[in-house]
Coordinates of C-alpha atoms in Angstrom, one line a residue:
Chain A
X4 CA 13.9 101.2 91.0
X5 CA 10.9 103.3 91.9
X6 CA 8.9 104.3 88.8
X7 CA 6.0 106.6 88.1
X8 CA 2.9 105.7 86.1
X9 CA 1.8 108.8 84.2
X10 CA -1.4 109.1 82.2
X11 CA -2.8 111.8 79.9
X12 CA -6.6 111.2 79.8
X13 CA -8.4 112.5 76.7
X14 CA -12.0 112.3 75.5
X15 CA -11.5 109.1 73.5
X16 CA -8.3 107.6 74.7
X17 CA -5.7 107.4 77.5
X18 CA -2.0 107.7 76.9
X19 CA 0.0 106.3 79.7
X20 CA 3.7 105.7 80.3
X21 CA 6.1 104.4 82.9
X22 CA 8.5 107.1 83.7
X23 CA 11.7 107.3 85.8
X24 CA 11.9 110.1 88.4
X25 CA 14.4 111.7 86.0
X26 CA 11.7 112.0 83.3
X27 CA 12.8 109.1 81.1
X28 CA 9.9 107.3 79.4
X29 CA 10.6 103.6 79.7
X30 CA 7.3 102.2 78.4
X31 CA 4.3 103.7 76.7
X32 CA 0.8 102.5 76.6
X33 CA -2.2 103.8 74.7
X34 CA -5.8 102.5 75.1
X35 CA -9.2 103.4 73.8
X36 CA -11.6 104.4 76.5
X37 CA -15.2 105.4 76.3
X38 CA -14.9 108.8 78.1
X39 CA -16.4 110.3 74.9
X40 CA -19.6 109.1 76.4
X41 CA -20.8 112.5 77.8
X42 CA -23.0 110.7 80.3
X43 CA -20.3 108.7 82.1
X44 CA -21.0 108.7 85.8
X45 CA -18.5 109.1 88.6
X46 CA -18.6 105.4 89.5
X47 CA -18.2 104.2 85.9
X48 CA -15.3 106.6 85.5
X49 CA -13.6 105.2 88.6
X50 CA -14.2 101.6 87.6
X51 CA -12.7 102.1 84.1
X52 CA -9.7 104.0 85.4
X53 CA -9.0 101.6 88.2
X54 CA -9.2 98.6 85.9
X55 CA -6.9 100.3 83.3
X56 CA -4.3 101.3 85.9
X57 CA -4.4 98.0 87.8
X58 CA -3.5 96.1 84.7
X59 CA -0.4 98.1 84.3
X60 CA 0.6 98.1 87.9
X61 CA 0.3 94.3 88.2
X62 CA 2.8 93.9 85.4
X63 CA 5.2 96.5 86.9
X64 CA 5.8 96.1 90.6
X65 CA 8.3 99.0 90.6
X66 CA 5.5 101.6 90.1
X67 CA 5.1 103.6 93.3
X68 CA 2.9 106.5 92.4
X69 CA 0.5 107.7 89.7
X70 CA 0.2 111.1 88.1
X71 CA -2.7 112.0 85.9
X72 CA -3.6 114.8 83.5
X73 CA -7.4 115.1 83.1
X74 CA -9.6 117.4 81.1
X75 CA -11.3 119.2 83.9
X76 CA -11.2 121.9 86.6
X77 CA -9.6 121.0 89.9
X78 CA -9.6 122.7 93.3
X79 CA -6.1 124.0 93.7
X80 CA -3.6 121.1 93.8
X81 CA -6.0 118.8 95.8
X82 CA -7.0 116.4 93.1
X83 CA -10.7 117.3 93.8
X84 CA -12.5 117.6 90.4
X85 CA -15.0 120.5 90.4
X86 CA -16.3 119.9 86.9
X87 CA -15.4 118.8 83.4
X88 CA -16.8 120.7 80.4
X89 CA -17.0 117.6 78.2
X90 CA -18.2 115.2 81.0
X91 CA -21.1 117.1 82.5
X92 CA -22.2 114.4 85.0
X93 CA -18.9 114.7 86.8
X94 CA -19.2 117.3 89.5
X95 CA -17.3 117.6 92.8
X96 CA -15.5 114.2 92.6
X97 CA -12.8 113.3 95.1
X98 CA -11.0 111.9 92.1
X99 CA -7.4 111.6 93.4
X100 CA -8.4 110.2 96.7
X101 CA -10.9 107.7 95.3
X102 CA -8.3 106.4 92.8
X103 CA -5.7 106.3 95.5
X104 CA -7.7 104.2 97.9
X105 CA -8.8 101.8 95.1
X106 CA -5.3 101.4 93.7
X107 CA -3.5 101.5 97.1
X108 CA -0.8 103.9 96.1
X109 CA -0.4 107.7 95.9
X110 CA -2.3 109.3 93.0
X111 CA -2.1 113.0 92.0
X112 CA -4.3 114.5 89.3
X113 CA -4.5 117.9 87.7
X114 CA -5.9 119.7 84.6
X115 CA -4.3 118.4 81.4
X116 CA -3.1 121.7 80.0
X117 CA -1.6 122.6 83.4
X118 CA 0.2 119.2 83.4
X119 CA 1.7 120.1 80.0
X120 CA 3.0 123.4 81.5
X121 CA 4.6 121.4 84.3
X122 CA 6.2 119.0 81.9
X123 CA 7.7 121.8 79.9
X124 CA 8.9 123.5 83.1
X125 CA 10.4 120.3 84.6
X126 CA 11.8 118.6 81.5
X127 CA 11.3 120.8 78.4
X128 CA 11.7 124.2 76.8
X129 CA 10.7 126.0 80.0
X130 CA 13.2 124.1 82.2
X131 CA 14.2 126.0 85.3
X132 CA 11.7 128.9 84.8
X133 CA 9.9 129.8 88.0
X134 CA 7.2 131.5 86.0
X135 CA 5.9 129.9 82.8
X136 CA 2.9 130.3 80.6
X137 CA 2.3 127.2 78.3
X138 CA -0.1 127.0 75.4
X139 CA -1.4 123.8 73.8
X140 CA -2.6 124.3 70.3
X141 CA -5.0 121.5 69.4
X142 CA -8.6 121.2 68.4
X143 CA -9.0 123.8 71.1
X144 CA -6.4 126.1 72.7
X145 CA -5.5 125.3 76.3
X146 CA -3.3 127.1 78.7
X147 CA -1.3 126.3 81.8
X148 CA 0.4 128.7 84.2
X149 CA 3.1 128.3 86.8
X150 CA 3.7 131.1 89.2
X151 CA 6.6 131.0 91.6
X152 CA 7.1 127.3 90.8
X153 CA 3.6 126.4 91.8
X154 CA 0.8 125.4 89.3
X155 CA -1.7 128.2 89.3
X156 CA -5.4 127.0 89.1
X157 CA -7.4 130.0 90.2
X158 CA -10.3 129.8 92.7
X159 CA -12.2 127.1 90.8
X160 CA -9.6 125.5 88.7
X161 CA -10.6 127.6 85.7
X162 CA -7.6 129.9 85.4
X163 CA -5.9 130.2 82.0
X164 CA -8.9 129.8 79.8
X165 CA -6.6 131.3 77.2
X166 CA -8.5 130.0 74.2
X167 CA -11.4 132.3 75.1
X168 CA -9.5 135.6 75.3
X169 CA -11.0 137.9 72.7
X170 CA -9.0 139.2 69.8
X171 CA -11.9 140.7 67.9
X172 CA -14.7 142.9 69.2
X173 CA -16.4 144.0 65.9
X174 CA -19.6 142.7 64.5
X175 CA -17.8 140.3 62.3
X176 CA -16.0 138.5 65.2
X177 CA -16.2 134.7 64.8
X178 CA -18.5 132.8 67.0
X179 CA -16.9 130.3 69.4
X180 CA -18.1 127.0 70.9
X181 CA -18.2 128.6 74.3
X182 CA -21.1 130.8 73.1
X183 CA -19.0 133.9 72.9
X184 CA -17.5 135.8 69.9
X185 CA -14.0 136.7 68.9
X186 CA -12.2 134.1 71.1
X187 CA -8.7 133.4 69.8
X188 CA -9.6 129.7 69.7
X189 CA -12.1 130.4 66.9
X190 CA -9.2 131.8 64.8
X191 CA -6.1 129.8 65.6
X192 CA -7.1 126.3 66.9
X193 CA -6.7 123.3 64.5
X194 CA -10.5 123.3 64.1
X195 CA -10.5 127.0 63.2
X196 CA -7.7 126.6 60.7
X197 CA -9.5 123.8 58.9
X198 CA -12.6 126.0 58.8
X199 CA -10.8 129.1 57.6
X200 CA -9.1 127.1 54.9
X201 CA -12.4 125.6 53.8
X202 CA -14.0 129.1 53.6
X203 CA -11.2 130.3 51.3
X204 CA -10.8 127.2 49.1
X205 CA -13.9 125.0 49.6
X206 CA -11.4 122.2 50.3
X207 CA -11.8 120.4 53.6
X208 CA -8.5 119.0 54.9
X209 CA -7.2 118.6 58.4
X210 CA -5.0 121.2 60.0
X211 CA -1.8 119.1 59.7
X212 CA -2.2 119.1 55.9
X213 CA -2.7 122.8 56.0
X214 CA 0.5 123.4 58.0
X215 CA 2.3 121.3 55.5
X216 CA 0.8 123.1 52.5
X217 CA 1.8 126.4 54.1
X218 CA 5.4 125.3 54.5
X219 CA 5.4 124.2 50.9
X220 CA 4.2 127.5 49.4
X221 CA 0.4 127.3 49.3
X222 CA -0.4 131.0 49.8
X223 CA -3.8 130.7 51.3
X224 CA -2.5 128.1 53.8
X225 CA 0.5 130.4 54.5
X226 CA -1.7 133.4 55.1
X227 CA -3.9 131.4 57.6
X228 CA -0.9 130.1 59.6
X229 CA 0.7 133.6 59.6
X230 CA -2.4 135.3 60.7
X231 CA -2.9 132.6 63.4
X232 CA 0.5 133.6 64.8
X233 CA -0.7 137.2 64.7
X234 CA -3.9 136.4 66.7
X235 CA -2.0 134.2 69.2
X236 CA 0.5 137.1 69.8
X237 CA -2.3 139.5 70.3
X238 CA -4.0 137.3 72.9
X239 CA -0.6 136.5 74.6
X240 CA 0.0 140.2 75.0
X241 CA -3.2 140.5 77.1
X242 CA -2.0 137.7 79.4
X243 CA 1.5 139.2 79.8
X244 CA 0.1 142.7 80.6
X245 CA -1.8 141.0 83.5
X246 CA 0.7 138.5 84.6
X247 CA 4.1 139.9 83.8
X248 CA 5.4 136.4 83.1
X249 CA 8.4 136.5 80.7
X250 CA 8.6 132.9 79.5
X251 CA 6.1 131.2 77.2
X252 CA 6.3 127.7 75.7
X253 CA 3.9 126.4 73.0
X254 CA 3.1 122.8 72.0
X255 CA 0.7 121.2 69.5
X256 CA 0.4 120.6 65.8
X257 CA 0.5 124.2 64.7
X258 CA 4.1 124.4 66.0
X259 CA 5.0 122.2 63.0
X260 CA 4.8 125.4 61.0
X261 CA 6.9 127.4 63.6
X262 CA 8.9 129.3 61.0
X263 CA 5.7 130.8 59.7
X264 CA 4.0 131.1 63.0
X265 CA 6.7 132.6 65.2
X266 CA 7.6 135.8 63.4
X267 CA 4.0 137.0 63.3
X268 CA 3.4 135.9 66.8
X269 CA 6.3 137.7 68.3
X270 CA 5.7 140.9 66.2
X271 CA 2.1 141.0 67.3
X272 CA 3.0 140.2 71.0
X273 CA 5.5 143.1 71.2
X274 CA 3.2 145.5 69.3
X275 CA 0.5 145.0 71.9
X276 CA 2.7 145.2 75.0
X277 CA 3.4 148.3 77.0
X278 CA 6.9 149.7 76.2
X279 CA 8.8 148.4 79.3
X280 CA 7.7 144.8 78.5
X281 CA 8.5 145.0 74.7
X282 CA 11.3 142.7 73.7
X283 CA 11.5 141.0 77.2
X284 CA 9.3 138.0 76.5
X285 CA 10.8 134.7 75.4
X286 CA 8.5 132.4 73.3
X287 CA 9.8 128.9 72.7
X288 CA 8.6 125.9 70.8
X289 CA 8.0 122.9 73.0
X290 CA 10.7 120.3 73.1
X291 CA 8.4 117.7 74.4
X292 CA 5.3 118.1 72.3
X293 CA 2.9 115.1 72.8
X294 CA 4.8 114.0 75.9
X295 CA 4.6 117.4 77.8
X296 CA 1.3 116.3 79.4
X297 CA 2.6 112.9 80.4
X298 CA 5.8 114.2 81.8
X299 CA 3.9 116.9 83.7
X300 CA 1.6 114.3 85.1
X301 CA 4.7 112.4 86.3
X302 CA 6.0 115.7 87.8
X303 CA 2.9 115.8 90.0
X304 CA 4.3 112.9 92.0
X305 CA 8.0 113.2 91.7
Chain B
X2 CA 0.5 152.9 121.4
X3 CA 2.4 151.7 118.4
X4 CA 1.4 153.6 115.2
X5 CA 2.1 153.4 111.5
X6 CA 2.9 156.2 109.2
X7 CA 1.4 155.5 105.8
X8 CA 2.0 157.5 102.7
X9 CA 0.5 157.5 99.2
X10 CA 3.0 159.2 96.9
X11 CA 1.7 160.8 93.7
X12 CA 3.2 162.9 91.0
X13 CA 2.5 166.2 92.6
X14 CA 1.8 165.5 96.2
X15 CA 2.1 163.1 99.1
X16 CA -0.8 162.1 101.2
X17 CA 0.2 160.7 104.5
X18 CA -1.6 159.6 107.6
X19 CA -0.9 158.2 111.0
X20 CA -2.8 154.9 111.4
X21 CA -3.5 152.5 114.2
X22 CA -2.8 148.8 113.6
X23 CA -6.6 148.4 113.4
X24 CA -6.7 150.7 110.4
X25 CA -8.0 153.8 112.1
X26 CA -6.7 157.0 110.6
X27 CA -5.8 159.3 113.5
X28 CA -4.2 162.2 111.7
X29 CA -3.9 163.1 108.0
X30 CA -1.2 165.2 106.3
X31 CA -1.0 166.3 102.7
X32 CA 2.0 168.1 101.2
X33 CA 3.1 169.3 97.9
X34 CA 6.2 167.7 96.5
X35 CA 8.1 168.3 93.3
X36 CA 8.0 164.7 92.1
X37 CA 6.3 166.0 89.0
X38 CA 9.9 166.9 88.0
X39 CA 10.5 164.1 85.6
X40 CA 14.2 164.5 86.1
X41 CA 14.4 163.9 89.8
X42 CA 17.4 161.8 90.8
X43 CA 17.6 159.0 93.2
X44 CA 19.4 161.1 95.8
X45 CA 17.0 164.0 95.5
X46 CA 14.1 161.7 95.9
X47 CA 15.5 160.1 99.1
X48 CA 16.4 163.6 100.5
X49 CA 12.9 164.9 99.9
X50 CA 11.2 161.8 101.4
X51 CA 13.4 161.6 104.4
X52 CA 12.9 165.2 105.2
X53 CA 9.1 164.8 104.8
X54 CA 8.9 161.7 107.0
X55 CA 11.3 163.0 109.6
X56 CA 9.2 166.0 110.3
X57 CA 6.2 163.8 111.0
X58 CA 8.1 161.2 113.0
X59 CA 9.7 163.9 115.3
X60 CA 6.2 165.1 116.3
X61 CA 4.8 161.5 116.8
X62 CA 7.2 159.3 118.8
X63 CA 4.7 156.5 118.8
X64 CA 5.3 155.8 115.1
X65 CA 7.1 152.5 114.7
X66 CA 7.0 151.7 111.0
X67 CA 6.4 153.4 107.7
X68 CA 4.4 151.9 104.7
X69 CA 4.4 153.6 101.4
X70 CA 2.5 153.4 98.1
X71 CA 4.6 154.6 95.2
X72 CA 3.9 155.0 91.4
X73 CA 6.5 152.5 90.2
X74 CA 7.3 148.8 89.5
X75 CA 8.8 146.9 92.4
X76 CA 10.6 143.6 92.6
X77 CA 8.2 141.3 94.4
X78 CA 7.6 142.5 97.9
X79 CA 11.3 143.5 98.4
X80 CA 10.9 147.3 98.3
X81 CA 13.4 147.4 95.4
X82 CA 12.2 149.9 92.7
X83 CA 12.9 148.6 89.2
X84 CA 11.5 151.6 87.4
X85 CA 8.8 154.3 87.4
X86 CA 7.1 155.3 84.2
X87 CA 6.7 159.0 85.2
X88 CA 10.1 159.3 86.9
X89 CA 12.5 157.9 84.2
X90 CA 15.7 158.7 86.1
X91 CA 14.8 156.2 88.8
X92 CA 16.0 152.7 88.0
X93 CA 17.0 149.9 90.3
X94 CA 16.7 151.8 93.5
X95 CA 17.0 150.1 96.9
X96 CA 14.2 152.4 98.0
X97 CA 12.8 150.7 101.1
X98 CA 16.2 149.9 102.5
X99 CA 17.7 153.4 101.8
X100 CA 14.7 155.1 103.5
X101 CA 14.8 152.6 106.4
X102 CA 18.4 153.2 107.1
X103 CA 18.0 157.0 106.9
X104 CA 14.9 157.0 109.0
X105 CA 16.0 154.4 111.4
X106 CA 12.8 152.4 111.4
X107 CA 11.2 149.7 109.3
X108 CA 10.0 150.9 105.9
X109 CA 8.0 148.9 103.3
X110 CA 7.0 150.2 99.9
X111 CA 4.9 148.8 97.1
X112 CA 3.2 149.9 93.9
X113 CA 0.4 152.4 94.6
X114 CA -2.4 150.4 92.9
X115 CA -1.3 147.3 94.6
X116 CA -1.5 149.1 97.9
X117 CA -5.1 150.1 97.1
X118 CA -5.9 146.4 96.5
X119 CA -4.3 145.6 99.9
X120 CA -6.3 148.3 101.6
X121 CA -9.6 147.0 100.2
X122 CA -8.7 143.5 101.2
X123 CA -7.7 144.4 104.7
X124 CA -10.2 147.1 105.6
X125 CA -12.6 147.6 102.7
X126 CA -15.1 146.0 100.3
X127 CA -12.8 143.0 99.7
X128 CA -12.3 142.2 103.3
X129 CA -11.4 138.6 104.0
X130 CA -11.0 137.7 100.3
X131 CA -7.9 135.6 99.7
X132 CA -8.0 136.5 96.0
X133 CA -8.9 140.0 95.0
X134 CA -8.6 142.1 91.8
X135 CA -8.9 145.8 92.5
X136 CA -9.2 148.6 89.9
X137 CA -8.5 152.3 90.5
X138 CA -10.3 154.5 88.0
X139 CA -8.5 157.8 87.8
X140 CA -6.7 159.8 85.2
X141 CA -5.4 156.4 84.2
X142 CA -6.7 153.0 85.2
X143 CA -4.6 151.0 87.6
X144 CA -4.9 147.5 88.9
X145 CA -3.8 145.5 91.9
X146 CA -4.0 141.8 92.4
X147 CA -3.9 139.6 95.5
X148 CA -3.5 135.9 95.0
X149 CA -3.7 133.5 98.0
X150 CA -3.4 136.4 100.3
X151 CA -0.1 137.6 98.8
X152 CA 0.2 140.8 96.7
X153 CA 1.0 139.6 93.1
X154 CA 3.6 141.7 91.3
X155 CA 4.8 139.5 88.4
X156 CA 8.4 139.1 87.4
X157 CA 9.3 142.8 87.1
X158 CA 6.5 144.4 89.2
X159 CA 4.5 145.1 86.0
X160 CA 1.6 142.7 86.6
X161 CA -2.0 144.1 86.3
X162 CA -1.4 146.7 83.7
X163 CA -5.1 146.5 83.4
X164 CA -5.6 149.9 81.8
X165 CA -3.7 148.6 78.7
X166 CA -5.9 145.6 78.0
X167 CA -7.4 146.0 74.6
X168 CA -11.2 146.2 74.1
X169 CA -11.1 147.3 70.5
X170 CA -9.0 145.8 67.6
X171 CA -10.5 147.5 64.6
X172 CA -9.0 150.4 62.6
X173 CA -11.0 153.0 64.6
X174 CA -9.6 151.8 68.0
X175 CA -8.6 154.8 70.1
X176 CA -4.9 155.5 70.6
X177 CA -3.5 155.3 74.1
X178 CA -0.7 157.2 75.9
X179 CA 1.3 153.9 76.0
X180 CA 1.7 154.0 72.2
X181 CA -0.9 151.3 71.7
X182 CA -4.5 151.3 70.4
X183 CA -7.7 150.1 71.9
X184 CA -6.6 150.1 75.6
X185 CA -9.5 150.2 78.0
X186 CA -7.8 153.3 79.6
X187 CA -8.4 155.3 76.4
X188 CA -12.2 154.7 76.7
X189 CA -13.0 154.6 80.5
X190 CA -10.4 156.6 82.4
X191 CA -11.3 160.1 83.7
X192 CA -9.1 161.6 80.9
X193 CA -10.9 159.5 78.3
X194 CA -14.3 160.5 79.6
X195 CA -13.5 164.2 79.4
X196 CA -12.2 163.7 75.9
X197 CA -15.2 161.7 74.7
X198 CA -17.6 164.2 76.2
X199 CA -15.7 167.0 74.4
X200 CA -15.9 165.1 71.1
X201 CA -19.7 164.9 71.4
X202 CA -20.5 168.3 72.8
X203 CA -17.4 170.6 72.2
X204 CA -17.7 171.3 75.9
X205 CA -14.6 170.6 78.0
X206 CA -15.4 169.8 81.6
X207 CA -13.7 167.5 84.0
X208 CA -14.8 163.9 84.5
X209 CA -16.5 164.6 87.9
X210 CA -18.8 167.1 86.3
X211 CA -19.6 164.5 83.6
X212 CA -20.5 161.9 86.2
X213 CA -22.8 164.4 87.9
X214 CA -24.4 165.4 84.7
X215 CA -24.9 161.7 83.8
X216 CA -26.7 161.1 87.2
X217 CA -28.9 164.2 86.5
X218 CA -30.1 163.1 83.1
X219 CA -27.6 164.5 80.6
X220 CA -28.1 161.9 77.9
X221 CA -24.6 162.2 76.3
X222 CA -22.9 162.0 79.7
X223 CA -25.1 159.1 80.6
X224 CA -24.2 157.2 77.4
X225 CA -20.5 157.8 78.0
X226 CA -20.6 156.5 81.6
X227 CA -22.7 153.5 80.7
X228 CA -20.5 152.6 77.8
X229 CA -17.5 153.0 80.1
X230 CA -19.1 150.4 82.3
X231 CA -19.5 148.2 79.2
X232 CA -15.8 148.6 78.3
X233 CA -14.6 147.9 81.8
X234 CA -16.7 144.7 82.0
X235 CA -15.3 143.6 78.7
X236 CA -11.7 144.0 79.9
X237 CA -12.5 142.5 83.3
X238 CA -13.8 139.4 81.6
X239 CA -10.3 138.9 80.0
X240 CA -8.7 139.1 83.4
X241 CA -11.1 136.7 85.0
X242 CA -10.7 134.1 82.2
X243 CA -7.0 134.1 82.9
X244 CA -7.0 134.4 86.7
X245 CA -10.3 132.8 87.9
X246 CA -10.5 135.3 90.7
X247 CA -14.1 135.8 91.8
X248 CA -13.9 139.1 93.8
X249 CA -13.4 142.5 92.2
X250 CA -13.4 145.9 94.0
X251 CA -13.4 149.3 92.2
X252 CA -12.4 152.7 93.5
X253 CA -12.0 156.1 92.0
X254 CA -14.1 159.0 90.7
X255 CA -16.1 157.1 88.2
X256 CA -17.6 155.0 91.0
X257 CA -19.6 158.2 91.9
X258 CA -21.9 157.2 89.1
X259 CA -22.1 153.5 90.2
X260 CA -25.8 153.1 89.4
X261 CA -25.1 153.9 85.8
X262 CA -21.7 152.1 85.7
X263 CA -22.5 148.8 87.4
X264 CA -25.4 147.4 85.4
X265 CA -23.5 147.8 82.1
X266 CA -20.2 146.5 83.6
X267 CA -21.7 143.3 85.1
X268 CA -23.7 142.6 81.9
X269 CA -20.7 142.9 79.7
X270 CA -18.5 141.0 82.2
X271 CA -20.9 138.0 82.2
X272 CA -21.5 138.2 78.4
X273 CA -17.7 137.8 77.9
X274 CA -17.1 135.0 80.4
X275 CA -17.1 131.3 79.6
X276 CA -20.4 129.7 80.9
X277 CA -19.1 128.1 84.1
X278 CA -17.9 131.5 85.3
X279 CA -21.0 133.5 84.4
X280 CA -22.8 134.9 87.4
X281 CA -20.0 133.8 89.8
X282 CA -18.1 137.1 89.9
X283 CA -18.8 139.7 92.6
X284 CA -18.0 143.3 91.7
X285 CA -18.1 145.8 94.6
X286 CA -17.7 149.5 94.9
X287 CA -14.8 150.5 97.2
X288 CA -15.8 151.4 100.7
X289 CA -12.5 153.2 101.2
X290 CA -12.0 155.2 98.0
X291 CA -9.3 157.8 98.4
X292 CA -8.0 156.0 101.6
X293 CA -7.6 152.6 100.0
X294 CA -4.0 153.3 99.0
X295 CA -3.1 154.8 102.4
X296 CA -4.6 151.9 104.4
X297 CA -3.0 149.4 102.1
X298 CA 0.4 151.1 102.6
X299 CA -0.2 150.7 106.3
X300 CA -1.1 147.0 105.8
X301 CA 2.4 146.5 104.3
X302 CA 3.9 146.9 107.8
X303 CA 1.1 145.7 110.1

């Protein structure tokens, strides 16, 4: 049987899986990798990835293609890496074609958040939608967009920098890691939620604990999750007024508190839309969660 | 010689022109029309338009196709009118095909702001750009978007509702005709500029006079135009972070004060972009102005 090797490459580890063309994960692999080294060079990256993939391929001779989600900006759907914010030495790398010639099989590679969008569209909550906006709520907030069934990258692979939409313009707007102010990411990402909870309680716990506290009645945690829904809805309205896309899926830890998040999100979304769009937008919780990226990477080659 | 009849249909009048396939306007026509009647029915609209176009066609037997810009939301590039905010009785009208069968020649029709974008891309400041965002600054603020050389309409023709992007979220945010608050249109449209000038001076003059006063040293007028540039740049940054489109053109009365508008617009645009996009975006003043919509309508059929 022909199988796909899919990988979701993060800063500190690679998740990989062997996947059937129907989207069934038959075997999962996770490995530490030193991509958190900001100084990794192009050649070192290729060597590490080829070694990692070769080990899996040699054990599974049915693998016929590799799909990869990677934290970087790609030129269209060419597999050409323009740049990667967290790996600044990587610029203009023929990543897909270098991996393909080293591994001797087809390799496709695309932005990780865009892969998650493709996963949701092919196998998850956005199944069958020709137009889909997907958000990944993690330490940052990523976004992926599919228009007319095609992953949309923008001119330099930087489309859907959703986390940096502004939801505050006043002098008190929170500062963001991008250098700007008022970005939705600085209010509603896991990092922001941990920070906001600490500001209110002087207790530093991770976002997952805060979601759980919120669901069990902690009023400060509840308020932070609910207001995060409000901020996400406000930013989503801006995207919908520009894109007129009617299907949204959301994955990531914060969706664990969906019953607190969703009502505020949808209220704020509709309140900020023009009247003919109000009530028309469907916002669904991911059905794939952590696997959206892996399955979307597989969709690149199937 | 084969010629195109192009028309730009507004609320109170139709501008039309006979245009060569090379984009040369050979003859211009303007007529009053009673589309400002909000109760116009589908049949009355068709009758009025057919009568108007027939009169021109009968005098010019070289006309082989008609392209029309219309203030409404269209389904993709099909010529099917979904709705029109100012003409509420028009819903789900086979507008292009009804006109075509009545006039016995090919008719294409698209949203007016999107036609202006196509005009700039084919013949104006955005010539040759595969991806282009165009703004029309008038009584409202319209937007048109071209992605990969194709006019982008969104799922229900409502994409690029740029005027309703929010640039203020505080309690003092201005109210907008859409029912929302903080829309860029309520700060930087001609209507808004007249209103803001009145608030500061108790003098009610039209936006054109305000642009002229601004260019001739009136400090209040100057501040309003400069801050309008700032607000437009802030809203444009949101669009660019989502779309990663690098070429912007702007038409409309406010561009008469370009030397005041542009420096603030580009400063605010770059200040609100993520670092890898800063300095990459070109913002150009329309070279077609009033004719952008007409020429874009011609581009629909040439």
